[in-house]
Amino acid sequence: MKSIIGISAAAALSFSAAHATSIYTTSGSSDLVTNTGSSQIYEDDGVTMTLSAGLFTDTPVTGDAVVTPGQYGARPIAYSYGTGIRHNDNDGQHTIDGYYPEVAILSFDTNVQLTGALFSYVDTYDTFDLFVDTNNDGILERIYENLGMPNSSIAFVDLLSLNLVGKLFGIGASEYAYNCRQTMWGQKCDKYSPSWKLKAIKFEEVPDVPLPAALPLFMAGLAGFCFASRKKKV
Ligand SMILES: [Ca+2]
Ligand SMILES: [Ca+2]
């Protein structure tokens, strides 16, 4: 018991060290504002995050993934360890698992960069898939699959280098049996079964207008200012 407390304390410490907002998706979370049953609404540092759930197809070899929010009544359930997903069509476990591939859908009210995820209920060789709405049409695209996490019951994964920017994201678990891909070594299958809970999400607010788009506006403003000041001299 003592070692478990030691591990979780160390994970919490490293998780809060960086300057970013952390929302804990546990049943006792102080960030939780409303739980409607089909979604949980969290708020921290002025940012609102809505957590809902869906299932997704996980097509062998091609890697195609289509997310259906709320399919078979898919819904997030916040437990003391973190949030899992349940649904009504032969759900494998109360975790986020790949028996029917499940995905936690994270919707923010402002542009953010996901910088980290804290997983709980983790066992050996657990993996996760990452989805981002890359073209802002409200539909999630899977951009990474079978990302690894530390072999620790509570595992933090730093997402900073993946540059995940947007308002709509998904963190899910791949299909148990059909997770096979063509690789340069031939067809490889992930024989492990991903199953875990989402304990916290770390993110930073980023400007809605990207810098390259803002630059011409700034230049136009500068040109206008020069023109105005020159006119004054005359
Ligand atoms: Ca489940
Ligand atoms: Ca999209």
Coordinates of N, CA and C and ligand atoms in Angstrom, one line a residue:
M1 N 0.8 -1.2 0.0 CA 0.0 0.0 0.0 C 0.9 1.3 0.0
K2 N 1.9 1.2 0.8 CA 2.8 2.3 0.9 C 3.4 2.7 -0.4
S3 N 3.8 1.7 -1.2 CA 4.5 1.9 -2.5 C 3.5 2.5 -3.5
I4 N 2.3 2.1 -3.4 CA 1.3 2.7 -4.3 C 1.1 4.2 -4.0
I5 N 1.0 4.6 -2.7 CA 0.9 6.0 -2.4 C 2.1 6.7 -2.9
G6 N 3.3 6.1 -2.7 CA 4.6 6.7 -3.2 C 4.5 7.0 -4.7
I7 N 4.1 6.1 -5.5 CA 4.0 6.2 -6.9 C 3.1 7.3 -7.3
S8 N 1.9 7.3 -6.7 CA 0.9 8.3 -7.1 C 1.3 9.7 -6.6
A9 N 2.0 9.8 -5.5 CA 2.4 11.1 -5.0 C 3.5 11.7 -6.0
A10 N 4.4 10.8 -6.4 CA 5.5 11.2 -7.4 C 4.9 11.7 -8.7
A11 N 3.9 11.0 -9.2 CA 3.2 11.3 -10.4 C 2.5 12.6 -10.3
A12 N 1.8 12.9 -9.2 CA 1.1 14.1 -9.0 C 2.1 15.3 -8.9
L13 N 3.3 15.1 -8.3 CA 4.3 16.1 -8.2 C 4.8 16.5 -9.5
S14 N 5.2 15.6 -10.4 CA 5.7 15.9 -11.7 C 4.7 16.5 -12.6
F15 N 3.4 16.1 -12.3 CA 2.3 16.6 -13.2 C 2.1 18.1 -12.9
S16 N 2.2 18.5 -11.7 CA 1.9 19.9 -11.4 C 3.1 20.9 -11.5
A17 N 4.2 20.3 -11.9 CA 5.5 21.1 -11.9 C 5.5 22.2 -13.0
A18 N 4.9 21.8 -14.1 CA 5.0 22.8 -15.3 C 3.9 23.8 -15.2
H19 N 4.1 25.0 -15.9 CA 3.1 26.1 -15.8 C 2.0 25.8 -16.9
A20 N 1.0 25.1 -16.5 CA -0.1 24.8 -17.5 C -1.3 24.5 -16.6
T21 N -2.4 24.5 -17.3 CA -3.7 24.2 -16.6 C -3.9 22.7 -16.5
S22 N -4.3 22.1 -15.4 CA -4.6 20.7 -15.3 C -6.0 20.5 -14.8
I23 N -6.8 19.7 -15.5 CA -8.1 19.4 -15.1 C -8.1 17.9 -14.8
Y24 N -8.5 17.6 -13.5 CA -8.6 16.3 -13.0 C -10.0 15.7 -13.3
T25 N -10.0 14.6 -14.0 CA -11.3 14.0 -14.4 C -11.7 12.8 -13.5
T26 N -11.6 13.1 -12.2 CA -11.9 12.1 -11.2 C -13.3 12.4 -10.6
S27 N -13.9 11.5 -9.9 CA -15.2 11.7 -9.3 C -15.2 12.9 -8.2
G28 N -14.1 13.0 -7.6 CA -14.0 14.1 -6.6 C -13.3 15.4 -7.0
S29 N -13.2 15.5 -8.4 CA -12.5 16.7 -8.9 C -13.2 18.0 -8.6
S30 N -12.4 19.0 -8.1 CA -12.9 20.3 -7.8 C -13.1 21.1 -9.1
D31 N -12.6 20.6 -10.2 CA -12.8 21.3 -11.5 C -14.2 20.9 -12.1
L32 N -14.9 19.9 -11.6 CA -16.2 19.5 -12.2 C -17.3 20.5 -11.9
V33 N -17.9 21.0 -12.9 CA -19.0 22.0 -12.8 C -20.4 21.2 -12.9
T34 N -20.6 20.4 -13.9 CA -21.8 19.7 -14.1 C -21.6 18.3 -14.7
N35 N -22.4 17.4 -14.3 CA -22.3 16.0 -14.9 C -23.7 15.7 -15.4
T36 N -23.9 15.7 -16.7 CA -25.3 15.5 -17.3 C -25.5 14.0 -17.5
G37 N -24.6 13.1 -17.2 CA -24.7 11.7 -17.5 C -24.1 11.3 -18.8
S38 N -24.4 12.1 -19.9 CA -23.8 11.8 -21.2 C -22.5 12.7 -21.3
S39 N -22.3 13.7 -20.5 CA -21.1 14.5 -20.6 C -20.8 15.1 -19.2
Q40 N -19.5 15.3 -19.0 CA -19.0 16.0 -17.8 C -18.5 17.4 -18.2
I41 N -18.8 18.4 -17.5 CA -18.3 19.8 -17.8 C -17.4 20.2 -16.7
Y42 N -16.1 20.5 -17.1 CA -15.1 21.0 -16.2 C -14.7 22.4 -16.5
E43 N -14.2 23.1 -15.5 CA -13.8 24.5 -15.7 C -12.6 24.7 -14.8
D44 N -11.5 25.3 -15.4 CA -10.3 25.7 -14.6 C -9.6 26.8 -15.4
D45 N -9.1 27.8 -14.7 CA -8.3 28.9 -15.3 C -9.1 29.6 -16.4
G46 N -10.5 29.6 -16.3 CA -11.3 30.3 -17.2 C -11.6 29.5 -18.5
V47 N -11.1 28.3 -18.6 CA -11.3 27.4 -19.7 C -12.3 26.3 -19.4
T48 N -13.3 26.1 -20.2 CA -14.3 25.1 -20.0 C -14.0 23.9 -20.9
M49 N -14.0 22.7 -20.4 CA -13.7 21.5 -21.1 C -14.9 20.5 -20.9
T50 N -15.5 20.1 -22.0 CA -16.6 19.1 -21.9 C -16.1 17.8 -22.3
L51 N -16.3 16.8 -21.5 CA -15.8 15.4 -21.7 C -17.0 14.5 -22.0
S52 N -17.1 14.0 -23.2 CA -18.1 13.0 -23.6 C -17.5 11.8 -24.1
A53 N -18.2 10.8 -24.7 CA -17.7 9.6 -25.1 C -18.2 9.1 -26.4
G54 N -17.4 8.3 -27.1 CA -17.9 7.7 -28.3 C -17.2 6.3 -28.5
L55 N -17.6 5.6 -29.6 CA -17.0 4.4 -30.0 C -16.4 4.7 -31.4
F56 N -15.4 3.9 -31.8 CA -14.8 4.2 -33.1 C -14.5 2.8 -33.8
T57 N -14.6 2.8 -35.1 CA -14.2 1.7 -35.9 C -12.7 1.7 -36.0
D58 N -12.1 0.6 -36.0 CA -10.6 0.5 -36.1 C -10.3 -0.5 -37.2
T59 N -10.2 0.0 -38.4 CA -10.1 -0.9 -39.6 C -8.7 -1.4 -39.7
P60 N -8.5 -2.8 -39.8 CA -7.2 -3.4 -39.9 C -6.5 -2.9 -41.1
V61 N -5.1 -2.8 -41.0 CA -4.2 -2.5 -42.1 C -4.3 -1.1 -42.5
T62 N -5.5 -0.6 -43.0 CA -5.5 0.8 -43.5 C -5.4 1.8 -42.3
G63 N -5.9 1.4 -41.1 CA -5.8 2.3 -40.0 C -6.9 3.3 -40.0
D64 N -7.9 3.2 -40.8 CA -9.0 4.1 -40.8 C -9.8 4.0 -39.5
A65 N -10.2 5.2 -39.0 CA -10.9 5.2 -37.7 C -12.0 6.2 -37.8
V66 N -13.3 5.8 -37.6 CA -14.4 6.7 -37.7 C -15.1 6.7 -36.3
V67 N -15.1 7.9 -35.7 CA -15.7 8.1 -34.4 C -17.2 8.4 -34.4
T68 N -18.0 7.7 -33.6 CA -19.4 8.0 -33.5 C -19.7 8.4 -32.1
P69 N -19.9 9.7 -31.8 CA -20.1 10.1 -30.4 C -21.4 9.5 -29.9
G70 N -21.4 9.1 -28.7 CA -22.6 8.5 -28.0 C -23.1 7.2 -28.6
Q71 N -22.4 6.5 -29.4 CA -22.9 5.3 -30.0 C -23.2 4.3 -28.9
Y72 N -24.3 3.5 -29.0 CA -24.7 2.5 -28.0 C -24.8 3.2 -26.6
G73 N -25.1 4.4 -26.5 CA -25.2 5.1 -25.2 C -23.8 5.3 -24.6
A74 N -22.8 5.4 -25.4 CA -21.4 5.6 -24.8 C -21.4 6.8 -24.0
R75 N -20.9 6.7 -22.7 CA -20.9 7.8 -21.8 C -19.7 7.7 -20.9
P76 N -19.2 8.9 -20.4 CA -18.1 8.9 -19.5 C -18.6 8.7 -18.1
I77 N -17.9 7.9 -17.3 CA -18.2 7.7 -15.9 C -17.0 8.1 -15.1
A78 N -17.1 9.1 -14.2 CA -16.0 9.5 -13.4 C -15.9 8.7 -12.1
Y79 N -14.8 8.0 -11.9 CA -14.6 7.2 -10.7 C -13.5 7.9 -9.9
S80 N -13.2 7.5 -8.7 CA -12.2 8.2 -7.9 C -10.8 8.1 -8.5
Y81 N -10.6 7.0 -9.3 CA -9.3 6.8 -10.0 C -9.2 7.6 -11.3
G82 N -10.3 7.9 -11.9 CA -10.3 8.6 -13.2 C -11.6 8.3 -13.9
T83 N -11.7 8.8 -15.2 CA -12.9 8.5 -16.0 C -12.7 7.3 -16.9
G84 N -13.7 6.5 -16.9 CA -13.8 5.4 -17.8 C -15.0 5.6 -18.7
I85 N -15.3 4.6 -19.6 CA -16.4 4.7 -20.5 C -17.2 3.5 -20.5
R86 N -18.6 3.7 -20.4 CA -19.5 2.5 -20.4 C -20.4 2.7 -21.6
H87 N -20.9 1.6 -22.2 CA -21.9 1.7 -23.2 C -22.8 0.4 -23.1
N88 N -23.9 0.4 -23.9 CA -24.9 -0.6 -23.7 C -24.8 -1.8 -24.5
D89 N -23.8 -2.0 -25.3 CA -23.7 -3.1 -26.2 C -22.5 -4.0 -25.9
N90 N -22.7 -4.8 -24.8 CA -21.6 -5.7 -24.4 C -20.3 -5.0 -24.1
D91 N -20.3 -4.0 -23.2 CA -19.2 -3.3 -22.8 C -18.1 -4.2 -22.2
G92 N -16.9 -4.1 -22.6 CA -15.8 -4.9 -22.0 C -15.6 -4.6 -20.6
Q93 N -15.2 -3.4 -20.3 CA -14.9 -3.1 -18.9 C -15.3 -1.6 -18.6
H94 N -15.3 -1.3 -17.3 CA -15.6 0.1 -16.9 C -14.5 1.1 -17.2
T95 N -13.4 0.6 -17.8 CA -12.3 1.4 -18.2 C -12.6 2.0 -19.6
I96 N -11.7 2.8 -20.1 CA -11.6 3.1 -21.6 C -10.9 1.9 -22.2
D97 N -11.6 1.1 -22.9 CA -10.9 -0.2 -23.4 C -11.2 -0.4 -24.9
G98 N -10.5 -1.3 -25.5 CA -10.6 -1.6 -26.9 C -11.5 -2.8 -27.3
Y99 N -12.3 -3.3 -26.3 CA -13.1 -4.4 -26.6 C -14.1 -4.0 -27.7
Y100 N -14.8 -2.9 -27.5 CA -15.3 -2.0 -28.6 C -14.5 -0.8 -28.4
P101 N -13.8 -0.4 -29.4 CA -12.8 0.7 -29.2 C -13.6 2.0 -28.7
E102 N -13.2 2.5 -27.6 CA -13.8 3.6 -26.9 C -12.9 4.8 -27.0
V103 N -13.5 6.0 -27.0 CA -12.7 7.2 -27.1 C -13.4 8.3 -26.2
A104 N -12.5 8.9 -25.3 CA -13.0 10.1 -24.5 C -12.9 11.3 -25.4
I105 N -14.0 12.0 -25.6 CA -14.0 13.2 -26.5 C -13.9 14.5 -25.6
L106 N -12.8 15.3 -25.9 CA -12.6 16.5 -25.1 C -12.8 17.7 -26.0
S107 N -13.8 18.5 -25.6 CA -14.2 19.7 -26.3 C -13.9 20.9 -25.5
F108 N -13.1 21.8 -26.0 CA -12.7 23.1 -25.3 C -13.5 24.3 -25.8
D109 N -13.7 25.3 -25.0 CA -14.4 26.5 -25.5 C -13.4 27.5 -26.1
T110 N -12.1 27.2 -26.1 CA -11.1 28.1 -26.6 C -10.0 27.2 -27.2
N111 N -9.2 27.8 -28.0 CA -8.0 27.1 -28.6 C -7.0 26.7 -27.6
V112 N -6.6 25.4 -27.5 CA -5.6 25.0 -26.5 C -4.6 24.1 -27.2
Q113 N -3.5 23.9 -26.5 CA -2.6 22.8 -26.9 C -2.6 21.8 -25.7
L114 N -2.9 20.6 -26.1 CA -2.8 19.5 -25.1 C -1.3 19.2 -24.8
T115 N -0.9 19.3 -23.6 CA 0.5 19.1 -23.3 C 0.8 17.9 -22.4
G116 N -0.2 17.2 -21.9 CA 0.0 16.0 -21.2 C -1.3 15.3 -20.8
A117 N -1.2 14.0 -20.6 CA -2.3 13.2 -20.1 C -1.8 12.3 -19.0
L118 N -2.7 12.2 -18.0 CA -2.4 11.3 -16.8 C -3.4 10.1 -16.9
F119 N -2.8 8.9 -16.9 CA -3.7 7.7 -17.0 C -3.6 7.0 -15.7
S120 N -4.7 6.3 -15.4 CA -4.7 5.4 -14.2 C -5.3 4.1 -14.6
Y121 N -5.2 3.1 -13.7 CA -5.6 1.7 -14.0 C -4.8 1.1 -15.1
V122 N -3.6 1.6 -15.2 CA -2.7 1.1 -16.3 C -2.0 -0.2 -16.0
D123 N -2.0 -1.1 -16.9 CA -1.1 -2.3 -16.7 C -0.1 -2.4 -17.8
T124 N 0.6 -3.5 -17.9 CA 1.8 -3.6 -18.8 C 1.4 -3.4 -20.3
Y125 N 2.2 -2.6 -20.9 CA 2.1 -2.4 -22.4 C 0.8 -1.7 -22.8
D126 N 0.1 -1.0 -22.0 CA -1.1 -0.3 -22.4 C -0.7 0.8 -23.4
T127 N -1.6 1.1 -24.3 CA -1.4 2.1 -25.3 C -2.6 3.0 -25.4
F128 N -2.5 4.1 -26.2 CA -3.7 4.9 -26.4 C -3.6 5.5 -27.8
D129 N -4.7 5.9 -28.4 CA -4.8 6.5 -29.7 C -5.2 8.0 -29.5
L130 N -4.7 8.9 -30.4 CA -4.9 10.3 -30.2 C -5.7 10.8 -31.5
F131 N -6.8 11.5 -31.2 CA -7.6 12.1 -32.3 C -7.6 13.6 -32.1
V132 N -7.6 14.3 -33.3 CA -7.7 15.8 -33.3 C -8.6 16.2 -34.4
D133 N -9.5 17.2 -34.2 CA -10.3 17.7 -35.3 C -9.4 18.7 -36.1
T134 N -8.6 18.2 -37.0 CA -7.5 18.9 -37.6 C -8.1 20.0 -38.6
N135 N -9.3 19.8 -39.1 CA -9.8 20.8 -40.1 C -11.1 21.5 -39.6
N136 N -11.3 21.4 -38.3 CA -12.4 22.2 -37.6 C -13.7 22.0 -38.2
D137 N -14.1 20.7 -38.6 CA -15.4 20.4 -39.1 C -16.2 19.7 -38.1
G138 N -15.7 19.6 -36.9 CA -16.5 18.9 -35.8 C -16.3 17.4 -35.8
I139 N -15.5 16.8 -36.7 CA -15.3 15.4 -36.8 C -13.9 15.1 -36.5
L140 N -13.7 14.1 -35.6 CA -12.3 13.8 -35.2 C -11.6 12.9 -36.2
E141 N -10.3 13.2 -36.4 CA -9.4 12.4 -37.2 C -8.4 11.7 -36.2
R142 N -8.1 10.4 -36.5 CA -7.1 9.8 -35.6 C -5.7 10.1 -36.2
I143 N -4.9 10.7 -35.4 CA -3.6 11.1 -35.9 C -2.4 10.3 -35.4
Y144 N -2.6 9.6 -34.2 CA -1.6 8.7 -33.7 C -2.3 7.5 -33.1
E145 N -1.7 6.3 -33.3 CA -2.3 5.1 -32.7 C -1.2 4.3 -32.0
N146 N -1.7 3.6 -31.0 CA -0.8 2.7 -30.2 C 0.4 3.5 -29.6
L147 N 0.2 4.7 -29.1 CA 1.2 5.4 -28.3 C 1.4 4.7 -27.0
G148 N 2.6 4.6 -26.6 CA 2.9 3.9 -25.3 C 2.8 4.8 -24.1
M149 N 2.7 4.1 -23.0 CA 2.7 4.9 -21.7 C 3.5 4.1 -20.7
P150 N 4.1 4.8 -19.7 CA 4.9 4.0 -18.7 C 4.2 2.9 -18.1
N151 N 4.9 1.8 -17.8 CA 4.3 0.6 -17.1 C 4.2 0.9 -15.6
S152 N 3.3 1.8 -15.3 CA 3.0 2.2 -13.9 C 1.5 2.4 -13.8
S153 N 1.0 2.0 -12.6 CA -0.5 2.0 -12.4 C -1.0 3.4 -12.7
I154 N -0.2 4.5 -12.4 CA -0.6 5.8 -12.7 C 0.5 6.4 -13.6
A155 N 0.2 6.7 -14.9 CA 1.2 7.0 -15.9 C 1.0 8.3 -16.5
F156 N 2.0 9.2 -16.5 CA 1.9 10.5 -17.1 C 2.6 10.4 -18.5
V157 N 2.0 11.0 -19.5 CA 2.6 11.0 -20.9 C 2.7 12.5 -21.3
D158 N 3.9 12.9 -21.6 CA 4.1 14.3 -22.0 C 3.7 14.4 -23.5
L159 N 2.8 15.3 -23.8 CA 2.3 15.4 -25.2 C 2.8 16.7 -25.9
L160 N 3.6 17.4 -25.2 CA 4.1 18.7 -25.7 C 4.7 18.7 -27.1
S161 N 5.5 17.7 -27.4 CA 6.3 17.6 -28.7 C 5.3 17.2 -29.8
L162 N 4.1 16.7 -29.5 CA 3.2 16.3 -30.6 C 2.5 17.5 -31.2
N163 N 2.6 18.7 -30.5 CA 2.0 19.9 -31.1 C 0.5 19.8 -31.3
L164 N -0.3 19.3 -30.3 CA -1.7 19.0 -30.5 C -2.5 20.3 -30.2
V165 N -2.8 21.1 -31.2 CA -3.5 22.4 -31.1 C -4.9 22.3 -31.7
G166 N -5.9 22.8 -31.0 CA -7.2 22.9 -31.5 C -8.2 23.0 -30.4
K167 N -9.5 22.7 -30.7 CA -10.6 22.8 -29.7 C -11.2 21.4 -29.4
L168 N -11.0 20.5 -30.3 CA -11.7 19.2 -30.2 C -10.6 18.0 -30.3
F169 N -10.6 17.2 -29.3 CA -9.6 16.1 -29.2 C -10.3 14.8 -28.8
G170 N -9.6 13.7 -29.0 CA -10.1 12.4 -28.5 C -8.9 11.6 -28.0
I171 N -9.1 10.9 -26.9 CA -8.1 9.9 -26.4 C -8.8 8.6 -26.3
G172 N -8.3 7.6 -27.0 CA -9.1 6.3 -27.1 C -8.2 5.1 -27.0
A173 N -8.8 4.0 -27.1 CA -8.2 2.7 -26.9 C -8.5 1.8 -28.2
S174 N -7.4 1.3 -28.8 CA -7.5 0.6 -30.1 C -8.2 -0.8 -29.9
E175 N -8.8 -1.3 -31.0 CA -9.4 -2.6 -31.0 C -8.5 -3.7 -30.5
Y176 N -9.0 -4.6 -29.7 CA -8.2 -5.7 -29.1 C -7.6 -6.6 -30.2
A177 N -8.4 -7.1 -31.1 CA -8.1 -8.2 -31.9 C -7.6 -7.9 -33.3
Y178 N -8.0 -6.7 -33.8 CA -7.8 -6.5 -35.2 C -6.8 -5.3 -35.4
N179 N -6.0 -5.1 -34.4 CA -5.1 -4.0 -34.4 C -3.8 -4.4 -35.2
C180 N -3.9 -4.7 -36.4 CA -2.8 -5.1 -37.2 C -2.5 -4.1 -38.4
R181 N -1.2 -3.9 -38.6 CA -0.8 -2.9 -39.6 C 0.3 -3.5 -40.5
Q182 N 0.3 -3.1 -41.7 CA 1.5 -3.4 -42.6 C 2.6 -2.5 -42.2
T183 N 3.7 -3.1 -41.9 CA 4.9 -2.3 -41.5 C 6.0 -2.7 -42.5
M184 N 7.2 -2.1 -42.3 CA 8.3 -2.5 -43.2 C 8.8 -3.9 -42.8
W185 N 8.3 -4.5 -41.7 CA 8.7 -5.8 -41.3 C 7.5 -6.8 -41.6
G186 N 6.5 -6.4 -42.4 CA 5.4 -7.2 -42.7 C 4.2 -6.8 -41.8
Q187 N 3.2 -7.6 -41.7 CA 2.0 -7.3 -40.9 C 2.3 -7.6 -39.4
K188 N 2.1 -6.6 -38.6 CA 2.4 -6.7 -37.2 C 1.1 -6.4 -36.4
C189 N 0.8 -7.2 -35.4 CA -0.5 -7.0 -34.6 C -0.1 -6.7 -33.2
D190 N -0.8 -5.8 -32.6 CA -0.7 -5.4 -31.2 C -1.5 -6.5 -30.4
K191 N -0.8 -7.4 -29.7 CA -1.5 -8.5 -29.0 C -2.0 -8.1 -27.6
Y192 N -1.7 -6.9 -27.3 CA -2.0 -6.4 -25.9 C -3.4 -5.7 -26.0
S193 N -4.1 -5.7 -24.8 CA -5.4 -5.1 -24.8 C -5.4 -3.8 -24.0
P194 N -5.5 -2.7 -24.7 CA -5.5 -1.4 -24.0 C -6.7 -1.2 -23.1
S195 N -6.5 -0.8 -21.9 CA -7.6 -0.6 -20.9 C -7.1 0.2 -19.8
W196 N -7.7 1.4 -19.7 CA -7.2 2.4 -18.6 C -8.2 3.4 -18.4
K197 N -8.0 4.3 -17.4 CA -8.9 5.4 -17.1 C -8.1 6.7 -17.3
L198 N -8.8 7.8 -17.6 CA -8.2 9.1 -17.8 C -8.3 9.8 -16.5
K199 N -7.2 10.2 -15.9 CA -7.2 10.8 -14.6 C -7.1 12.3 -14.7
A200 N -6.3 12.8 -15.7 CA -6.2 14.3 -15.8 C -5.7 14.6 -17.2
I201 N -6.0 15.9 -17.5 CA -5.6 16.5 -18.8 C -4.8 17.8 -18.5
K202 N -3.7 17.9 -19.2 CA -2.9 19.1 -19.0 C -2.9 19.9 -20.3
F203 N -3.1 21.2 -20.3 CA -3.1 22.0 -21.5 C -2.7 23.4 -21.3
E204 N -2.4 24.1 -22.4 CA -2.2 25.6 -22.3 C -3.1 26.3 -23.3
E205 N -3.5 27.4 -23.0 CA -4.3 28.2 -23.9 C -3.4 28.8 -25.0
V206 N -3.8 28.7 -26.2 CA -3.0 29.3 -27.3 C -3.9 30.3 -28.1
P207 N -3.3 31.4 -28.7 CA -4.2 32.4 -29.4 C -5.0 31.7 -30.5
D208 N -6.2 32.3 -30.6 CA -7.1 31.8 -31.7 C -6.6 32.1 -33.1
V209 N -6.0 33.2 -33.2 CA -5.4 33.6 -34.5 C -4.0 33.2 -34.6
P210 N -3.6 32.3 -35.5 CA -2.2 31.9 -35.5 C -1.3 33.1 -36.0
L211 N -0.1 33.1 -35.6 CA 0.8 34.2 -35.8 C 1.0 34.6 -37.3
P212 N 1.1 33.6 -38.2 CA 1.3 34.0 -39.6 C 0.1 34.8 -40.2
A213 N -1.1 34.5 -39.7 CA -2.3 35.2 -40.1 C -2.4 36.6 -39.5
A214 N -1.9 36.7 -38.3 CA -1.9 38.0 -37.6 C -0.9 39.0 -38.1
L215 N 0.2 38.5 -38.7 CA 1.3 39.3 -39.2 C 0.9 40.4 -40.2
P216 N 0.1 40.0 -41.3 CA -0.3 41.0 -42.3 C -1.2 42.1 -41.7
L217 N -2.0 41.7 -40.7 CA -2.9 42.7 -40.0 C -2.0 43.7 -39.3
F218 N -0.9 43.2 -38.6 CA 0.0 44.0 -37.9 C 0.8 45.0 -38.8
M219 N 1.2 44.4 -40.0 CA 1.9 45.2 -41.0 C 1.0 46.3 -41.6
A220 N -0.3 46.0 -41.8 CA -1.2 46.9 -42.4 C -1.4 48.1 -41.4
G221 N -1.5 47.7 -40.1 CA -1.7 48.7 -39.0 C -0.5 49.6 -38.9
L222 N 0.7 49.0 -39.1 CA 1.9 49.8 -39.0 C 2.0 50.8 -40.2
A223 N 1.6 50.3 -41.4 CA 1.7 51.1 -42.6 C 0.7 52.3 -42.4
G224 N -0.5 52.0 -41.8 CA -1.5 53.0 -41.6 C -1.0 54.1 -40.6
F225 N -0.3 53.6 -39.6 CA 0.3 54.5 -38.6 C 1.3 55.4 -39.2
C226 N 2.2 54.9 -40.0 CA 3.2 55.7 -40.7 C 2.6 56.8 -41.6
F227 N 1.6 56.3 -42.3 CA 0.9 57.3 -43.2 C 0.3 58.4 -42.4
A228 N -0.4 58.1 -41.3 CA -1.0 59.1 -40.5 C 0.0 60.0 -39.9
S229 N 1.1 59.5 -39.4 CA 2.1 60.4 -38.8 C 2.8 61.3 -39.8
R230 N 2.9 60.8 -41.0 CA 3.6 61.6 -42.1 C 2.6 62.7 -42.5
K231 N 1.3 62.4 -42.5 CA 0.3 63.4 -42.9 C 0.3 64.5 -41.9
K232 N 0.5 64.2 -40.6 CA 0.5 65.2 -39.6 C 1.5 66.3 -39.8
K233 N 2.7 65.8 -40.2 CA 3.9 66.7 -40.4 C 3.7 67.8 -41.4
V234 N 2.9 67.4 -42.5 CA 2.7 68.3 -43.6 C 1.9 69.6 -43.2
Ligands
CA1 CA -15.5 0.4 -21.4
CA2 CA -12.2 17.0 -38.7

